[in-house]
Amino acid sequence: MEKGKVAERREVPEAHAWRAAPDDAPLPVPARDPPARRGRVVMLLTAAGRLRSASETPQTWRAAFAQERAHGHFFLFVPVFLGAGAALWFSAVTDPSLPALLLFAAFAFWPAWRFRHREDWTALAAGAILFVPVGMLLAALESARLDTVVLDAPVTTDVSGRVLARESDERGAIRYRIALDTTRDPVLKRPPGVVTLLARSRHAPIPIGGGITGRARLGPPSGPALSGLNDFAFDAYFAGTGAVGYFYQAPRAVAVAEPGVEGRIRQTVATWRNNLTEHIRGRIGGDAGAIAAALVTAEQRAISPETVEALREAGLAHVLAISGLNMVLAAGTFLVGARVLMALIPGFSERYPAKKIAAAGALAMVTLYILVSGGAISAVRSWIMICIMLVAVLFGRAAISLRNVALSAIVILAMTPSAVTNPGFQMSYAATLGLVAGYAAWRERPVRREGEGGRLKLFGGALGRFFGGLLLSSLIGGFATLIYSIGRFHRIPAYGLAGNLLAMPVISAIVMPFGLIAVLLMPFGLDGVPFAIMGKGIEWMIALSTWVASWKGEIVTGRIPSIAFLLIGLGGGLVCILRTRLRHAGTLLVGIGLAIACFPAGGATPEALVSEDGRLVAILRGETVATNRARPPDFIYAQWRRALRLGELVKPEIRRSAGLTLEEAVSTTGAAESRNKPRRKADRQKARDAMASALAAARAGNGFVCEAKAFCAAVSPSGWRIVTLDDVAFLGTACDAADLVVVSLALRLEACRSGARLVTARHLRRTGALEIHPAAEGLSNIFSAAQVTPAVESLDRPWARHRSYDWRTGSFDQPADQ
């Protein structure tokens, strides 16, 4: 065999039959059948093979199950079943019965224990019957343990509390996370425990742990922008945030009592994180400094929106999250650097286990990293996995395996089952599972002949493996997370692979290593040069991402059915977990999911959309969308645009008619003097004429026709007359002229006397955003027959229960229509 080459030979007995024959014997010559006879033989052999395969199918499947069990793959399904149970609990309309779940799990324990050593499907079925209700119980326990108080309705009040954390954006505005102590003017009957408030006014930053007070506008976290989209109230509930808002003026510092031991520990960590962020941004200015701080402490608010969008369109948004990439690069750099330093000490590596010492140091380093990074789900997952890998190195075990991925998932799901609904958790584990399974398949591939490479030996060796590994990692990671980008964000970067191939060498070789070196040298004041090199690498990354984003390759996919998302995700997981022919069940699930996603049933585009606050209403007509706001809020409209693949925006026509309203003084005998305010009243005839003219103009055109600071009118493709009000003085006129009236104020009125559908802030508080579809053919022009889909399906869940709270009575009133 030639030097440097590996030959793979398959021994076939017939091919070497001449070795056993006498020297003078002629070589065997295979007999040749006539073509007709040969065809009949082939047909008979094929039929016999099919019959044999059919008769051996049960044995084949049993053998496949036994092989999967022998490789320990049944254990990999434990986090799958736990996550499925948690997802079922969170998706339920009402809270499932805890006694029933406990009883079911208790009865399921014995079969699972009894069949735990079986090598067929009964072991998996028994495990599923046990771990699915256990996952539901873990989700219920987490919800009960948090018991976050979410504000029921927007309110303006004086707040006082303690600063838990703070972060500033590129304009200098500071967002405070505050543990609320008291409220005043008015005093809230049901105050949230933790609020997040933005202070735009210039002021001296209030230190973490210090007291803060000021006049603020509080509001509950927003719900889904449309049915099936991300529920920010759900995220806020499990993050412990009960309200969001802003200060009217600069907040003031006040004295506050000292916290307990746990509070002091959290305060110290938050102070470290804030000081580290400000130090990095001071060393590296601009967006490069903001990104450098985000790579270390995960604070991203200081990055300009233009740079964030460029990174997202170039497929590099994952770099900003503290995830497996950051953790692996940091731990790997420390591990290699420590071993190199110890190897430079004469005799050290011979006397002491340098590899284990470096692994212990890397373990301590990544633990400090997770403390200052904010503890995001992707970061915790990466930290647990790396800790398991480093501990495996300490004990001489295999570091990278699917079992380690499963162990980290079990730990996270046991502590925070709500993570299963988090896009970061889903995409992080999908990428990790794909990479581990992909590289395992690559290692087990058949060995081929390889040439020495000649003059290209270096490129075909180390450099080739580096860029080949980078290409393969980008392909596997991008493909594994593709369905989650479509299902959760409704868009994918078409040139994400190119962006990763161009920028990842800079991140891997310059940004993260020099960032780690700078942080390690920071206590000695020697971090200036490493941070400068890191900043230059980030500037190159920004330039490359901006260049790739200029290709305009973003693909807006739109919303896909939930069942398609689940089937594709589950099928992809099975393909990665299993290694026998059983994995083709995952391929089948992926195929079914793709068919449902490409050809959804009942996926008609709605005709009208109403935002949760009632301020934004849209009419969809073919390739265009008309809104009642010339500049719709990007937070809501961007989600609508991506989920429904909206086309060109038609801005409203603004009119300024005079004399539509009259002002009259209202006498309030015995009431406070502050309530003696003039009330606006519509001039009925002028208002009726103006609204009729606006509806006629809207019917002739494609958009809204608005009277400034009064109302907007539009006509949908089905002929529905829709009016949105900025002034309730026109409510009676709108009810008489329209089929749907939308008011962004919390009126006590439940319905129009004329029979028109009235939607106020009180209604939207219970339903969330509305999606209105026309009825069947023949009834599409009748609005009362239209199908209205609310974004909030149920109020009987902990993160939505605040929507039914009545502060006047102090009770939760379940509406009759829910």
PDB file of C-alpha atoms in Angstrom, residues 114-217:
ATOM      1  CA  ARG A 114     -41.238  -2.262  34.560  1.00  0.00           C
ATOM      2  CA  PHE A 115     -40.431  -1.826  30.847  1.00  0.00           C
ATOM      3  CA  ARG A 116     -37.298   0.297  31.207  1.00  0.00           C
ATOM      4  CA  HIS A 117     -35.034  -2.502  29.916  1.00  0.00           C
ATOM      5  CA  ARG A 118     -37.233  -3.536  26.990  1.00  0.00           C
ATOM      6  CA  GLU A 119     -35.705  -3.162  23.539  1.00  0.00           C
ATOM      7  CA  ASP A 120     -38.890  -2.460  21.604  1.00  0.00           C
ATOM      8  CA  TRP A 121     -41.396   0.354  21.263  1.00  0.00           C
ATOM      9  CA  THR A 122     -43.092  -0.468  24.601  1.00  0.00           C
ATOM     10  CA  ALA A 123     -40.169   1.094  26.506  1.00  0.00           C
ATOM     11  CA  LEU A 124     -40.571   4.341  24.573  1.00  0.00           C
ATOM     12  CA  ALA A 125     -44.340   4.339  24.980  1.00  0.00           C
ATOM     13  CA  ALA A 126     -44.091   3.733  28.724  1.00  0.00           C
ATOM     14  CA  GLY A 127     -41.522   6.527  29.004  1.00  0.00           C
ATOM     15  CA  ALA A 128     -43.757   8.914  27.106  1.00  0.00           C
ATOM     16  CA  ILE A 129     -46.752   8.087  29.305  1.00  0.00           C
ATOM     17  CA  LEU A 130     -44.637   8.953  32.356  1.00  0.00           C
ATOM     18  CA  PHE A 131     -42.536  11.927  31.267  1.00  0.00           C
ATOM     19  CA  VAL A 132     -45.237  13.880  29.384  1.00  0.00           C
ATOM     20  CA  PRO A 133     -47.354  14.406  32.542  1.00  0.00           C
ATOM     21  CA  VAL A 134     -44.135  15.054  34.498  1.00  0.00           C
ATOM     22  CA  GLY A 135     -43.352  17.851  32.035  1.00  0.00           C
ATOM     23  CA  MET A 136     -46.834  19.258  32.547  1.00  0.00           C
ATOM     24  CA  LEU A 137     -46.350  19.154  36.322  1.00  0.00           C
ATOM     25  CA  LEU A 138     -43.026  20.969  36.038  1.00  0.00           C
ATOM     26  CA  ALA A 139     -44.685  23.694  33.956  1.00  0.00           C
ATOM     27  CA  ALA A 140     -47.479  24.058  36.498  1.00  0.00           C
ATOM     28  CA  LEU A 141     -44.980  24.290  39.348  1.00  0.00           C
ATOM     29  CA  GLU A 142     -42.982  26.992  37.588  1.00  0.00           C
ATOM     30  CA  SER A 143     -46.107  29.078  36.944  1.00  0.00           C
ATOM     31  CA  ALA A 144     -47.232  28.729  40.554  1.00  0.00           C
ATOM     32  CA  ARG A 145     -43.752  29.472  41.883  1.00  0.00           C
ATOM     33  CA  LEU A 146     -43.392  32.701  39.915  1.00  0.00           C
ATOM     34  CA  ASP A 147     -46.963  33.974  40.380  1.00  0.00           C
ATOM     35  CA  THR A 148     -46.033  37.230  38.643  1.00  0.00           C
ATOM     36  CA  VAL A 149     -48.519  40.068  39.181  1.00  0.00           C
ATOM     37  CA  VAL A 150     -49.164  41.630  35.777  1.00  0.00           C
ATOM     38  CA  LEU A 151     -50.701  45.093  35.629  1.00  0.00           C
ATOM     39  CA  ASP A 152     -54.301  44.980  34.469  1.00  0.00           C
ATOM     40  CA  ALA A 153     -54.648  48.318  32.619  1.00  0.00           C
ATOM     41  CA  PRO A 154     -52.547  51.380  31.681  1.00  0.00           C
ATOM     42  CA  VAL A 155     -52.213  53.933  34.475  1.00  0.00           C
ATOM     43  CA  THR A 156     -50.207  57.040  35.349  1.00  0.00           C
ATOM     44  CA  THR A 157     -48.844  57.069  38.895  1.00  0.00           C
ATOM     45  CA  ASP A 158     -45.849  57.982  41.068  1.00  0.00           C
ATOM     46  CA  VAL A 159     -43.567  54.984  41.529  1.00  0.00           C
ATOM     47  CA  SER A 160     -40.797  54.318  44.030  1.00  0.00           C
ATOM     48  CA  GLY A 161     -38.529  51.307  44.218  1.00  0.00           C
ATOM     49  CA  ARG A 162     -35.059  49.816  43.946  1.00  0.00           C
ATOM     50  CA  VAL A 163     -32.999  49.629  40.734  1.00  0.00           C
ATOM     51  CA  LEU A 164     -32.301  45.992  39.888  1.00  0.00           C
ATOM     52  CA  ALA A 165     -30.555  46.590  36.563  1.00  0.00           C
ATOM     53  CA  ARG A 166     -30.084  49.294  33.970  1.00  0.00           C
ATOM     54  CA  GLU A 167     -28.937  49.580  30.377  1.00  0.00           C
ATOM     55  CA  SER A 168     -28.642  52.509  27.991  1.00  0.00           C
ATOM     56  CA  ASP A 169     -29.192  52.759  24.258  1.00  0.00           C
ATOM     57  CA  GLU A 170     -27.264  54.562  21.517  1.00  0.00           C
ATOM     58  CA  ARG A 171     -29.141  57.826  22.236  1.00  0.00           C
ATOM     59  CA  GLY A 172     -28.381  57.866  25.953  1.00  0.00           C
ATOM     60  CA  ALA A 173     -31.850  56.813  27.148  1.00  0.00           C
ATOM     61  CA  ILE A 174     -31.672  54.487  30.147  1.00  0.00           C
ATOM     62  CA  ARG A 175     -33.984  51.557  30.749  1.00  0.00           C
ATOM     63  CA  TYR A 176     -34.366  50.700  34.436  1.00  0.00           C
ATOM     64  CA  ARG A 177     -35.570  47.416  35.854  1.00  0.00           C
ATOM     65  CA  ILE A 178     -37.144  48.345  39.179  1.00  0.00           C
ATOM     66  CA  ALA A 179     -38.425  46.343  42.137  1.00  0.00           C
ATOM     67  CA  LEU A 180     -41.536  48.352  42.908  1.00  0.00           C
ATOM     68  CA  ASP A 181     -42.090  49.363  46.550  1.00  0.00           C
ATOM     69  CA  THR A 182     -44.907  51.921  46.551  1.00  0.00           C
ATOM     70  CA  THR A 183     -47.246  53.769  44.202  1.00  0.00           C
ATOM     71  CA  ARG A 184     -49.010  57.058  44.840  1.00  0.00           C
ATOM     72  CA  ASP A 185     -51.641  59.236  43.169  1.00  0.00           C
ATOM     73  CA  PRO A 186     -53.272  56.831  42.577  1.00  0.00           C
ATOM     74  CA  VAL A 187     -52.289  53.925  44.816  1.00  0.00           C
ATOM     75  CA  LEU A 188     -52.571  50.706  42.824  1.00  0.00           C
ATOM     76  CA  LYS A 189     -54.716  48.009  44.405  1.00  0.00           C
ATOM     77  CA  ARG A 190     -52.822  45.284  42.568  1.00  0.00           C
ATOM     78  CA  PRO A 191     -49.286  46.634  41.991  1.00  0.00           C
ATOM     79  CA  PRO A 192     -46.767  44.586  40.018  1.00  0.00           C
ATOM     80  CA  GLY A 193     -43.610  43.468  41.765  1.00  0.00           C
ATOM     81  CA  VAL A 194     -41.104  44.370  39.038  1.00  0.00           C
ATOM     82  CA  VAL A 195     -41.477  46.997  36.308  1.00  0.00           C
ATOM     83  CA  THR A 196     -39.308  48.123  33.394  1.00  0.00           C
ATOM     84  CA  LEU A 197     -39.299  51.891  32.771  1.00  0.00           C
ATOM     85  CA  LEU A 198     -37.516  53.966  30.145  1.00  0.00           C
ATOM     86  CA  ALA A 199     -36.053  57.352  31.088  1.00  0.00           C
ATOM     87  CA  ARG A 200     -35.412  59.505  27.998  1.00  0.00           C
ATOM     88  CA  SER A 201     -34.577  62.733  29.872  1.00  0.00           C
ATOM     89  CA  ARG A 202     -30.926  63.461  30.535  1.00  0.00           C
ATOM     90  CA  HIS A 203     -29.929  62.704  34.131  1.00  0.00           C
ATOM     91  CA  ALA A 204     -27.187  61.175  36.225  1.00  0.00           C
ATOM     92  CA  PRO A 205     -27.651  57.392  36.078  1.00  0.00           C
ATOM     93  CA  ILE A 206     -29.034  55.999  39.312  1.00  0.00           C
ATOM     94  CA  PRO A 207     -26.755  53.219  40.581  1.00  0.00           C
ATOM     95  CA  ILE A 208     -27.874  49.616  40.733  1.00  0.00           C
ATOM     96  CA  GLY A 209     -29.267  48.941  44.184  1.00  0.00           C
ATOM     97  CA  GLY A 210     -30.175  52.584  44.721  1.00  0.00           C
ATOM     98  CA  GLY A 211     -33.667  53.972  45.237  1.00  0.00           C
ATOM     99  CA  ILE A 212     -35.540  55.609  42.368  1.00  0.00           C
ATOM    100  CA  THR A 213     -38.777  57.572  42.136  1.00  0.00           C
ATOM    101  CA  GLY A 214     -40.705  59.552  39.546  1.00  0.00           C
ATOM    102  CA  ARG A 215     -43.962  60.059  37.684  1.00  0.00           C
ATOM    103  CA  ALA A 216     -44.428  57.225  35.209  1.00  0.00           C
ATOM    104  CA  ARG A 217     -46.856  55.759  32.730  1.00  0.00           C
TER     105      ARG A 217
END
